[in-house]
Amino acid sequence: MSVGPREDASAAEERAQEEVYMRAALKQARAAAEEGEVPVGAVIVAGGRIIARAYNQRERLKDPTAHAEMIALTQASAALESWRLDGATLYVTLEPCLMCAGALVQARVERVVFGAPDPKAGACGSLYQVGLDTRLNHTFELQGGLLEAECAELLHDFFRDRRD
């Protein structure tokens, strides 16, 4: 089966738009790094627009739950005036942890796109498959590896600088 030029163009446009959203998440991650936070950034998209932007703030808020995803979920819920984020997509620079993946299930997020995998704590493919677990009351689509090298490099540089 061949793919026509229209389908190729449509797929390229979709990929380009997804990269725009991930670059917005990377901008948030850089803001976290500037504040001495682990550089993870997230945006939530609904209806074709960004409705939430957040980055890790565990140190600033002295809160172990202040992950980028958790803060973005709170913002998105406020923007939509609902805890149900049906149809929303989360773009995050690092694979969500178990806590965040659980919150994404609870929020009924439709899709999660992450940049770098997290082999030590990732719950969306690396250690667990929370978003795909049909025993839960909700599942979500997963896509990993969008701008992976750029996302991973930001984390690598941050931790290298911390060690130096």
Short mmCIF file of N, CA and C in Angstrom, two decimals:
data_model
loop_
_atom_site.label_atom_id
_atom_site.label_comp_id
_atom_site.label_asym_id
_atom_site.label_seq_id
_atom_site.Cartn_x
_atom_site.Cartn_y
_atom_site.Cartn_z
N MET A 1 0.85 -1.19 0.00
CA MET A 1 0.00 0.00 0.00
C MET A 1 0.89 1.24 0.00
N SER A 2 0.70 2.09 -0.93
CA SER A 2 1.51 3.31 -1.00
C SER A 2 0.79 4.45 -0.30
N VAL A 3 1.58 5.34 0.18
CA VAL A 3 1.04 6.52 0.85
C VAL A 3 1.17 7.69 -0.12
N GLY A 4 0.07 8.38 -0.35
CA GLY A 4 0.08 9.48 -1.30
C GLY A 4 0.69 10.74 -0.72
N PRO A 5 0.96 11.71 -1.58
CA PRO A 5 1.57 12.97 -1.12
C PRO A 5 0.73 13.70 -0.09
N ARG A 6 -0.58 13.63 -0.21
CA ARG A 6 -1.46 14.31 0.75
C ARG A 6 -1.27 13.71 2.14
N GLU A 7 -1.22 12.36 2.21
CA GLU A 7 -1.04 11.69 3.49
C GLU A 7 0.35 11.98 4.06
N ASP A 8 1.37 12.00 3.20
CA ASP A 8 2.72 12.34 3.65
C ASP A 8 2.76 13.75 4.22
N ALA A 9 2.13 14.70 3.53
CA ALA A 9 2.12 16.09 3.98
C ALA A 9 1.37 16.21 5.30
N SER A 10 0.26 15.51 5.43
CA SER A 10 -0.52 15.55 6.66
C SER A 10 0.29 15.00 7.83
N ALA A 11 0.97 13.89 7.62
CA ALA A 11 1.79 13.30 8.68
C ALA A 11 2.94 14.22 9.05
N ALA A 12 3.53 14.87 8.06
CA ALA A 12 4.64 15.80 8.32
C ALA A 12 4.15 17.01 9.10
N GLU A 13 2.96 17.50 8.76
CA GLU A 13 2.39 18.64 9.48
C GLU A 13 2.09 18.27 10.93
N GLU A 14 1.55 17.07 11.13
CA GLU A 14 1.25 16.61 12.49
C GLU A 14 2.53 16.48 13.30
N ARG A 15 3.56 15.91 12.71
CA ARG A 15 4.86 15.76 13.39
C ARG A 15 5.43 17.13 13.75
N ALA A 16 5.33 18.08 12.81
CA ALA A 16 5.86 19.43 13.05
C ALA A 16 5.10 20.08 14.21
N GLN A 17 3.78 19.90 14.26
CA GLN A 17 2.99 20.48 15.34
C GLN A 17 3.35 19.84 16.68
N GLU A 18 3.55 18.54 16.68
CA GLU A 18 3.95 17.87 17.92
C GLU A 18 5.29 18.37 18.41
N GLU A 19 6.21 18.65 17.49
CA GLU A 19 7.51 19.18 17.88
C GLU A 19 7.38 20.58 18.48
N VAL A 20 6.44 21.37 17.97
CA VAL A 20 6.18 22.70 18.54
C VAL A 20 5.76 22.54 20.01
N TYR A 21 4.87 21.60 20.28
CA TYR A 21 4.41 21.39 21.65
C TYR A 21 5.55 20.88 22.54
N MET A 22 6.36 19.97 22.01
CA MET A 22 7.47 19.46 22.83
C MET A 22 8.51 20.56 23.06
N ARG A 23 8.71 21.42 22.10
CA ARG A 23 9.65 22.54 22.31
C ARG A 23 9.11 23.49 23.39
N ALA A 24 7.80 23.63 23.47
CA ALA A 24 7.21 24.43 24.55
C ALA A 24 7.48 23.77 25.89
N ALA A 25 7.41 22.43 25.93
CA ALA A 25 7.74 21.71 27.17
C ALA A 25 9.23 21.85 27.49
N LEU A 26 10.07 21.81 26.47
CA LEU A 26 11.51 22.02 26.69
C LEU A 26 11.81 23.41 27.24
N LYS A 27 11.07 24.39 26.79
CA LYS A 27 11.24 25.75 27.33
C LYS A 27 10.93 25.77 28.83
N GLN A 28 9.90 25.04 29.22
CA GLN A 28 9.56 24.93 30.63
C GLN A 28 10.67 24.21 31.40
N ALA A 29 11.21 23.16 30.80
CA ALA A 29 12.30 22.41 31.45
C ALA A 29 13.52 23.30 31.67
N ARG A 30 13.82 24.14 30.70
CA ARG A 30 14.96 25.06 30.86
C ARG A 30 14.71 26.05 32.00
N ALA A 31 13.47 26.49 32.15
CA ALA A 31 13.12 27.38 33.26
C ALA A 31 13.35 26.68 34.59
N ALA A 32 13.02 25.39 34.64
CA ALA A 32 13.27 24.62 35.87
C ALA A 32 14.76 24.58 36.17
N ALA A 33 15.57 24.31 35.17
CA ALA A 33 17.02 24.23 35.36
C ALA A 33 17.58 25.55 35.87
N GLU A 34 17.08 26.65 35.35
CA GLU A 34 17.54 27.97 35.79
C GLU A 34 17.26 28.20 37.27
N GLU A 35 16.23 27.53 37.80
CA GLU A 35 15.88 27.66 39.21
C GLU A 35 16.50 26.56 40.07
N GLY A 36 17.35 25.73 39.45
CA GLY A 36 17.98 24.65 40.19
C GLY A 36 17.10 23.43 40.37
N GLU A 37 16.02 23.37 39.64
CA GLU A 37 15.11 22.22 39.69
C GLU A 37 15.52 21.22 38.61
N VAL A 38 15.21 19.95 38.82
CA VAL A 38 15.44 18.95 37.78
C VAL A 38 14.66 19.41 36.55
N PRO A 39 15.34 19.52 35.41
CA PRO A 39 14.72 20.12 34.23
C PRO A 39 13.73 19.22 33.49
N VAL A 40 12.52 19.20 34.02
CA VAL A 40 11.42 18.50 33.36
C VAL A 40 10.33 19.54 33.14
N GLY A 41 9.85 19.59 31.91
CA GLY A 41 8.79 20.52 31.56
C GLY A 41 7.63 19.80 30.91
N ALA A 42 6.45 20.40 31.02
CA ALA A 42 5.25 19.78 30.47
C ALA A 42 4.29 20.84 29.95
N VAL A 43 3.57 20.48 28.90
CA VAL A 43 2.44 21.28 28.44
C VAL A 43 1.29 20.33 28.18
N ILE A 44 0.08 20.85 28.34
CA ILE A 44 -1.11 20.08 28.02
C ILE A 44 -1.85 20.83 26.92
N VAL A 45 -2.24 20.07 25.91
CA VAL A 45 -2.92 20.60 24.74
C VAL A 45 -4.33 20.04 24.68
N ALA A 46 -5.29 20.92 24.46
CA ALA A 46 -6.69 20.51 24.25
C ALA A 46 -7.29 21.45 23.22
N GLY A 47 -8.04 20.89 22.30
CA GLY A 47 -8.66 21.72 21.28
C GLY A 47 -7.65 22.45 20.40
N GLY A 48 -6.47 21.88 20.24
CA GLY A 48 -5.46 22.49 19.39
C GLY A 48 -4.71 23.65 19.98
N ARG A 49 -4.84 23.86 21.30
CA ARG A 49 -4.10 24.96 21.93
C ARG A 49 -3.54 24.50 23.27
N ILE A 50 -2.45 25.14 23.67
CA ILE A 50 -1.84 24.83 24.95
C ILE A 50 -2.68 25.46 26.06
N ILE A 51 -3.13 24.62 26.99
CA ILE A 51 -3.96 25.12 28.10
C ILE A 51 -3.23 25.08 29.43
N ALA A 52 -2.04 24.47 29.45
CA ALA A 52 -1.25 24.42 30.69
C ALA A 52 0.23 24.31 30.34
N ARG A 53 1.06 25.01 31.14
CA ARG A 53 2.53 24.97 31.00
C ARG A 53 3.09 24.88 32.41
N ALA A 54 4.01 23.95 32.60
CA ALA A 54 4.55 23.79 33.96
C ALA A 54 5.93 23.14 33.91
N TYR A 55 6.64 23.28 35.03
CA TYR A 55 7.93 22.61 35.19
C TYR A 55 8.06 22.17 36.64
N ASN A 56 9.03 21.29 36.87
CA ASN A 56 9.26 20.78 38.22
C ASN A 56 9.49 21.93 39.19
N GLN A 57 8.87 21.82 40.37
CA GLN A 57 9.06 22.84 41.40
C GLN A 57 9.14 22.21 42.79
N ARG A 58 9.70 21.02 42.87
CA ARG A 58 9.79 20.34 44.16
C ARG A 58 10.63 21.11 45.16
N GLU A 59 11.75 21.66 44.72
CA GLU A 59 12.62 22.40 45.64
C GLU A 59 11.96 23.70 46.07
N ARG A 60 11.45 24.45 45.12
CA ARG A 60 10.84 25.75 45.42
C ARG A 60 9.65 25.60 46.36
N LEU A 61 8.79 24.63 46.09
CA LEU A 61 7.57 24.46 46.87
C LEU A 61 7.74 23.53 48.06
N LYS A 62 8.92 22.89 48.15
CA LYS A 62 9.16 21.90 49.22
C LYS A 62 8.04 20.86 49.23
N ASP A 63 7.73 20.36 48.03
CA ASP A 63 6.59 19.47 47.83
C ASP A 63 7.02 18.31 46.93
N PRO A 64 7.01 17.09 47.43
CA PRO A 64 7.43 15.95 46.61
C PRO A 64 6.51 15.67 45.43
N THR A 65 5.30 16.22 45.47
CA THR A 65 4.36 16.00 44.36
C THR A 65 4.42 17.09 43.30
N ALA A 66 5.29 18.06 43.46
CA ALA A 66 5.33 19.21 42.53
C ALA A 66 6.11 18.89 41.26
N HIS A 67 5.73 17.80 40.63
CA HIS A 67 6.30 17.44 39.33
C HIS A 67 5.61 18.28 38.25
N ALA A 68 6.29 18.45 37.14
CA ALA A 68 5.75 19.24 36.03
C ALA A 68 4.36 18.74 35.62
N GLU A 69 4.22 17.43 35.53
CA GLU A 69 2.94 16.86 35.09
C GLU A 69 1.81 17.18 36.07
N MET A 70 2.10 17.08 37.35
CA MET A 70 1.07 17.32 38.37
C MET A 70 0.60 18.78 38.34
N ILE A 71 1.56 19.69 38.23
CA ILE A 71 1.21 21.11 38.18
C ILE A 71 0.43 21.41 36.90
N ALA A 72 0.85 20.81 35.78
CA ALA A 72 0.14 21.02 34.51
C ALA A 72 -1.28 20.47 34.59
N LEU A 73 -1.47 19.33 35.23
CA LEU A 73 -2.83 18.77 35.37
C LEU A 73 -3.73 19.73 36.15
N THR A 74 -3.20 20.31 37.20
CA THR A 74 -3.98 21.27 37.99
C THR A 74 -4.36 22.48 37.15
N GLN A 75 -3.40 23.00 36.39
CA GLN A 75 -3.67 24.16 35.52
C GLN A 75 -4.70 23.82 34.44
N ALA A 76 -4.54 22.64 33.82
CA ALA A 76 -5.47 22.25 32.75
C ALA A 76 -6.87 22.05 33.29
N SER A 77 -6.99 21.47 34.47
CA SER A 77 -8.31 21.30 35.08
C SER A 77 -8.97 22.63 35.36
N ALA A 78 -8.18 23.59 35.79
CA ALA A 78 -8.72 24.94 36.03
C ALA A 78 -9.15 25.57 34.71
N ALA A 79 -8.34 25.41 33.67
CA ALA A 79 -8.66 26.01 32.37
C ALA A 79 -9.93 25.43 31.78
N LEU A 80 -10.13 24.13 31.96
CA LEU A 80 -11.32 23.47 31.41
C LEU A 80 -12.47 23.40 32.40
N GLU A 81 -12.21 23.84 33.62
CA GLU A 81 -13.20 23.79 34.70
C GLU A 81 -13.76 22.38 34.88
N SER A 82 -12.86 21.42 34.82
CA SER A 82 -13.24 20.02 34.99
C SER A 82 -11.99 19.21 35.34
N TRP A 83 -12.16 18.20 36.16
CA TRP A 83 -11.04 17.31 36.45
C TRP A 83 -10.86 16.29 35.33
N ARG A 84 -11.87 16.16 34.50
CA ARG A 84 -11.79 15.23 33.37
C ARG A 84 -11.15 15.95 32.18
N LEU A 85 -10.00 15.45 31.78
CA LEU A 85 -9.28 16.08 30.66
C LEU A 85 -9.42 15.23 29.40
N ASP A 86 -10.66 14.81 29.13
CA ASP A 86 -10.94 14.03 27.92
C ASP A 86 -10.45 14.78 26.69
N GLY A 87 -9.77 14.07 25.82
CA GLY A 87 -9.29 14.66 24.58
C GLY A 87 -7.98 15.43 24.70
N ALA A 88 -7.44 15.53 25.91
CA ALA A 88 -6.21 16.31 26.12
C ALA A 88 -4.97 15.43 25.90
N THR A 89 -3.90 16.09 25.47
CA THR A 89 -2.61 15.42 25.30
C THR A 89 -1.57 16.13 26.17
N LEU A 90 -0.82 15.34 26.91
CA LEU A 90 0.30 15.85 27.70
C LEU A 90 1.58 15.64 26.91
N TYR A 91 2.37 16.70 26.77
CA TYR A 91 3.72 16.62 26.21
C TYR A 91 4.67 16.90 27.37
N VAL A 92 5.57 15.96 27.62
CA VAL A 92 6.49 16.10 28.75
C VAL A 92 7.87 15.62 28.32
N THR A 93 8.89 16.30 28.83
CA THR A 93 10.25 16.04 28.37
C THR A 93 10.83 14.73 28.90
N LEU A 94 10.30 14.21 29.99
CA LEU A 94 10.79 12.96 30.58
C LEU A 94 9.60 12.04 30.83
N GLU A 95 9.79 10.77 30.58
CA GLU A 95 8.74 9.77 30.82
C GLU A 95 8.17 9.94 32.23
N PRO A 96 6.85 10.00 32.36
CA PRO A 96 6.23 10.17 33.68
C PRO A 96 6.54 9.03 34.65
N CYS A 97 6.65 9.41 35.92
CA CYS A 97 6.86 8.45 36.99
C CYS A 97 5.53 7.78 37.36
N LEU A 98 5.58 6.88 38.31
CA LEU A 98 4.39 6.15 38.74
C LEU A 98 3.31 7.09 39.29
N MET A 99 3.71 8.06 40.11
CA MET A 99 2.74 9.01 40.67
C MET A 99 2.05 9.79 39.56
N CYS A 100 2.83 10.32 38.63
CA CYS A 100 2.27 11.14 37.56
C CYS A 100 1.43 10.31 36.61
N ALA A 101 1.88 9.09 36.31
CA ALA A 101 1.10 8.22 35.43
C ALA A 101 -0.25 7.90 36.06
N GLY A 102 -0.25 7.67 37.36
CA GLY A 102 -1.52 7.43 38.06
C GLY A 102 -2.44 8.63 37.98
N ALA A 103 -1.88 9.83 38.14
CA ALA A 103 -2.68 11.04 38.05
C ALA A 103 -3.22 11.23 36.63
N LEU A 104 -2.44 10.85 35.63
CA LEU A 104 -2.90 10.96 34.24
C LEU A 104 -4.07 10.03 33.98
N VAL A 105 -4.05 8.85 34.57
CA VAL A 105 -5.19 7.94 34.48
C VAL A 105 -6.40 8.58 35.14
N GLN A 106 -6.22 9.10 36.35
CA GLN A 106 -7.34 9.71 37.08
C GLN A 106 -7.94 10.90 36.34
N ALA A 107 -7.09 11.65 35.63
CA ALA A 107 -7.56 12.84 34.91
C ALA A 107 -8.18 12.50 33.56
N ARG A 108 -8.10 11.25 33.17
CA ARG A 108 -8.69 10.80 31.89
C ARG A 108 -8.01 11.44 30.68
N VAL A 109 -6.71 11.72 30.78
CA VAL A 109 -5.95 12.26 29.65
C VAL A 109 -6.01 11.24 28.52
N GLU A 110 -6.14 11.73 27.30
CA GLU A 110 -6.27 10.84 26.15
C GLU A 110 -4.93 10.28 25.67
N ARG A 111 -3.90 11.14 25.76
CA ARG A 111 -2.62 10.78 25.13
C ARG A 111 -1.47 11.40 25.90
N VAL A 112 -0.34 10.68 25.96
CA VAL A 112 0.88 11.18 26.59
C VAL A 112 2.02 11.01 25.59
N VAL A 113 2.72 12.11 25.35
CA VAL A 113 3.89 12.11 24.47
C VAL A 113 5.07 12.57 25.31
N PHE A 114 6.10 11.72 25.40
CA PHE A 114 7.26 12.12 26.18
C PHE A 114 8.52 12.09 25.33
N GLY A 115 9.52 12.83 25.81
CA GLY A 115 10.79 12.91 25.10
C GLY A 115 11.72 11.78 25.48
N ALA A 116 12.38 11.90 26.61
CA ALA A 116 13.37 10.91 27.04
C ALA A 116 12.74 9.85 27.93
N PRO A 117 13.14 8.59 27.74
CA PRO A 117 12.68 7.55 28.66
C PRO A 117 13.37 7.72 30.00
N ASP A 118 12.78 7.15 31.05
CA ASP A 118 13.36 7.20 32.39
C ASP A 118 13.54 5.77 32.89
N PRO A 119 14.71 5.18 32.65
CA PRO A 119 14.91 3.78 33.02
C PRO A 119 14.88 3.52 34.53
N LYS A 120 15.00 4.55 35.35
CA LYS A 120 15.01 4.35 36.80
C LYS A 120 13.64 4.55 37.44
N ALA A 121 12.76 5.33 36.80
CA ALA A 121 11.47 5.62 37.43
C ALA A 121 10.30 5.70 36.45
N GLY A 122 10.52 5.42 35.19
CA GLY A 122 9.48 5.59 34.18
C GLY A 122 8.34 4.60 34.31
N ALA A 123 7.14 5.12 34.29
CA ALA A 123 5.95 4.28 34.44
C ALA A 123 5.11 4.23 33.16
N CYS A 124 5.68 4.68 32.07
CA CYS A 124 4.97 4.67 30.78
C CYS A 124 5.78 3.91 29.74
N GLY A 125 6.41 2.82 30.17
CA GLY A 125 7.15 2.01 29.24
C GLY A 125 8.43 1.43 29.81
N SER A 126 9.18 2.21 30.59
CA SER A 126 10.47 1.73 31.08
C SER A 126 10.34 0.68 32.18
N LEU A 127 9.63 0.99 33.25
CA LEU A 127 9.44 0.05 34.35
C LEU A 127 8.02 -0.50 34.41
N TYR A 128 7.07 0.35 34.09
CA TYR A 128 5.65 -0.01 34.14
C TYR A 128 4.98 0.48 32.86
N GLN A 129 3.78 -0.03 32.62
CA GLN A 129 2.97 0.39 31.47
C GLN A 129 1.62 0.89 32.00
N VAL A 130 1.64 1.83 32.90
CA VAL A 130 0.42 2.28 33.58
C VAL A 130 -0.64 2.73 32.58
N GLY A 131 -0.27 3.52 31.60
CA GLY A 131 -1.25 4.06 30.66
C GLY A 131 -1.90 3.03 29.78
N LEU A 132 -1.30 1.85 29.67
CA LEU A 132 -1.84 0.79 28.82
C LEU A 132 -2.48 -0.34 29.60
N ASP A 133 -2.50 -0.22 30.91
CA ASP A 133 -2.99 -1.30 31.77
C ASP A 133 -4.52 -1.31 31.77
N THR A 134 -5.10 -2.29 31.10
CA THR A 134 -6.56 -2.36 30.96
C THR A 134 -7.27 -2.77 32.24
N ARG A 135 -6.51 -3.11 33.29
CA ARG A 135 -7.15 -3.39 34.58
C ARG A 135 -7.60 -2.09 35.25
N LEU A 136 -7.05 -0.97 34.81
CA LEU A 136 -7.43 0.33 35.37
C LEU A 136 -8.69 0.83 34.68
N ASN A 137 -9.33 1.84 35.27
CA ASN A 137 -10.59 2.34 34.71
C ASN A 137 -10.41 3.25 33.51
N HIS A 138 -9.17 3.55 33.15
CA HIS A 138 -8.89 4.40 31.98
C HIS A 138 -7.51 4.04 31.45
N THR A 139 -7.35 4.10 30.16
CA THR A 139 -6.04 3.93 29.54
C THR A 139 -5.79 5.15 28.66
N PHE A 140 -4.54 5.37 28.32
CA PHE A 140 -4.22 6.47 27.41
C PHE A 140 -3.18 6.01 26.40
N GLU A 141 -3.18 6.69 25.27
CA GLU A 141 -2.20 6.41 24.22
C GLU A 141 -0.84 6.91 24.69
N LEU A 142 0.19 6.22 24.27
CA LEU A 142 1.56 6.59 24.64
C LEU A 142 2.43 6.72 23.41
N GLN A 143 3.26 7.74 23.41
CA GLN A 143 4.28 7.89 22.38
C GLN A 143 5.54 8.40 23.07
N GLY A 144 6.61 7.69 22.94
CA GLY A 144 7.88 8.11 23.52
C GLY A 144 8.88 8.48 22.44
N GLY A 145 9.88 9.24 22.83
CA GLY A 145 11.00 9.53 21.94
C GLY A 145 10.90 10.78 21.10
N LEU A 146 9.90 11.62 21.32
CA LEU A 146 9.80 12.87 20.55
C LEU A 146 10.87 13.84 21.04
N LEU A 147 11.76 14.24 20.16
CA LEU A 147 12.91 15.10 20.49
C LEU A 147 13.71 14.51 21.65
N GLU A 148 13.83 13.19 21.64
CA GLU A 148 14.47 12.46 22.73
C GLU A 148 15.89 12.95 23.03
N ALA A 149 16.69 13.13 22.01
CA ALA A 149 18.09 13.52 22.23
C ALA A 149 18.17 14.88 22.93
N GLU A 150 17.36 15.82 22.50
CA GLU A 150 17.37 17.16 23.10
C GLU A 150 16.89 17.11 24.56
N CYS A 151 15.85 16.33 24.80
CA CYS A 151 15.33 16.20 26.16
C CYS A 151 16.35 15.52 27.08
N ALA A 152 16.96 14.45 26.59
CA ALA A 152 17.94 13.71 27.38
C ALA A 152 19.18 14.55 27.64
N GLU A 153 19.62 15.31 26.65
CA GLU A 153 20.81 16.15 26.80
C GLU A 153 20.61 17.20 27.89
N LEU A 154 19.44 17.79 27.96
CA LEU A 154 19.15 18.79 28.98
C LEU A 154 19.30 18.18 30.38
N LEU A 155 18.76 17.00 30.56
CA LEU A 155 18.88 16.31 31.85
C LEU A 155 20.33 15.92 32.14
N HIS A 156 20.99 15.38 31.14
CA HIS A 156 22.39 14.98 31.29
C HIS A 156 23.27 16.17 31.70
N ASP A 157 23.11 17.27 31.00
CA ASP A 157 23.90 18.47 31.31
C ASP A 157 23.62 18.99 32.72
N PHE A 158 22.36 18.97 33.11
CA PHE A 158 21.98 19.44 34.45
C PHE A 158 22.68 18.62 35.53
N PHE A 159 22.60 17.30 35.41
CA PHE A 159 23.20 16.45 36.44
C PHE A 159 24.72 16.47 36.36
N ARG A 160 25.30 16.61 35.19
CA ARG A 160 26.75 16.74 35.08
C ARG A 160 27.21 18.00 35.80
N ASP A 161 26.50 19.11 35.56
CA ASP A 161 26.87 20.37 36.22
C ASP A 161 26.72 20.27 37.73
N ARG A 162 25.74 19.52 38.20
CA ARG A 162 25.54 19.35 39.64
C ARG A 162 26.68 18.58 40.26
N ARG A 163 27.19 17.58 39.52
CA ARG A 163 28.29 16.76 40.04
C ARG A 163 29.59 17.56 40.06
N ASP A 164 29.77 18.47 39.12
CA ASP A 164 31.04 19.23 39.00
C ASP A 164 31.20 20.26 40.08
#
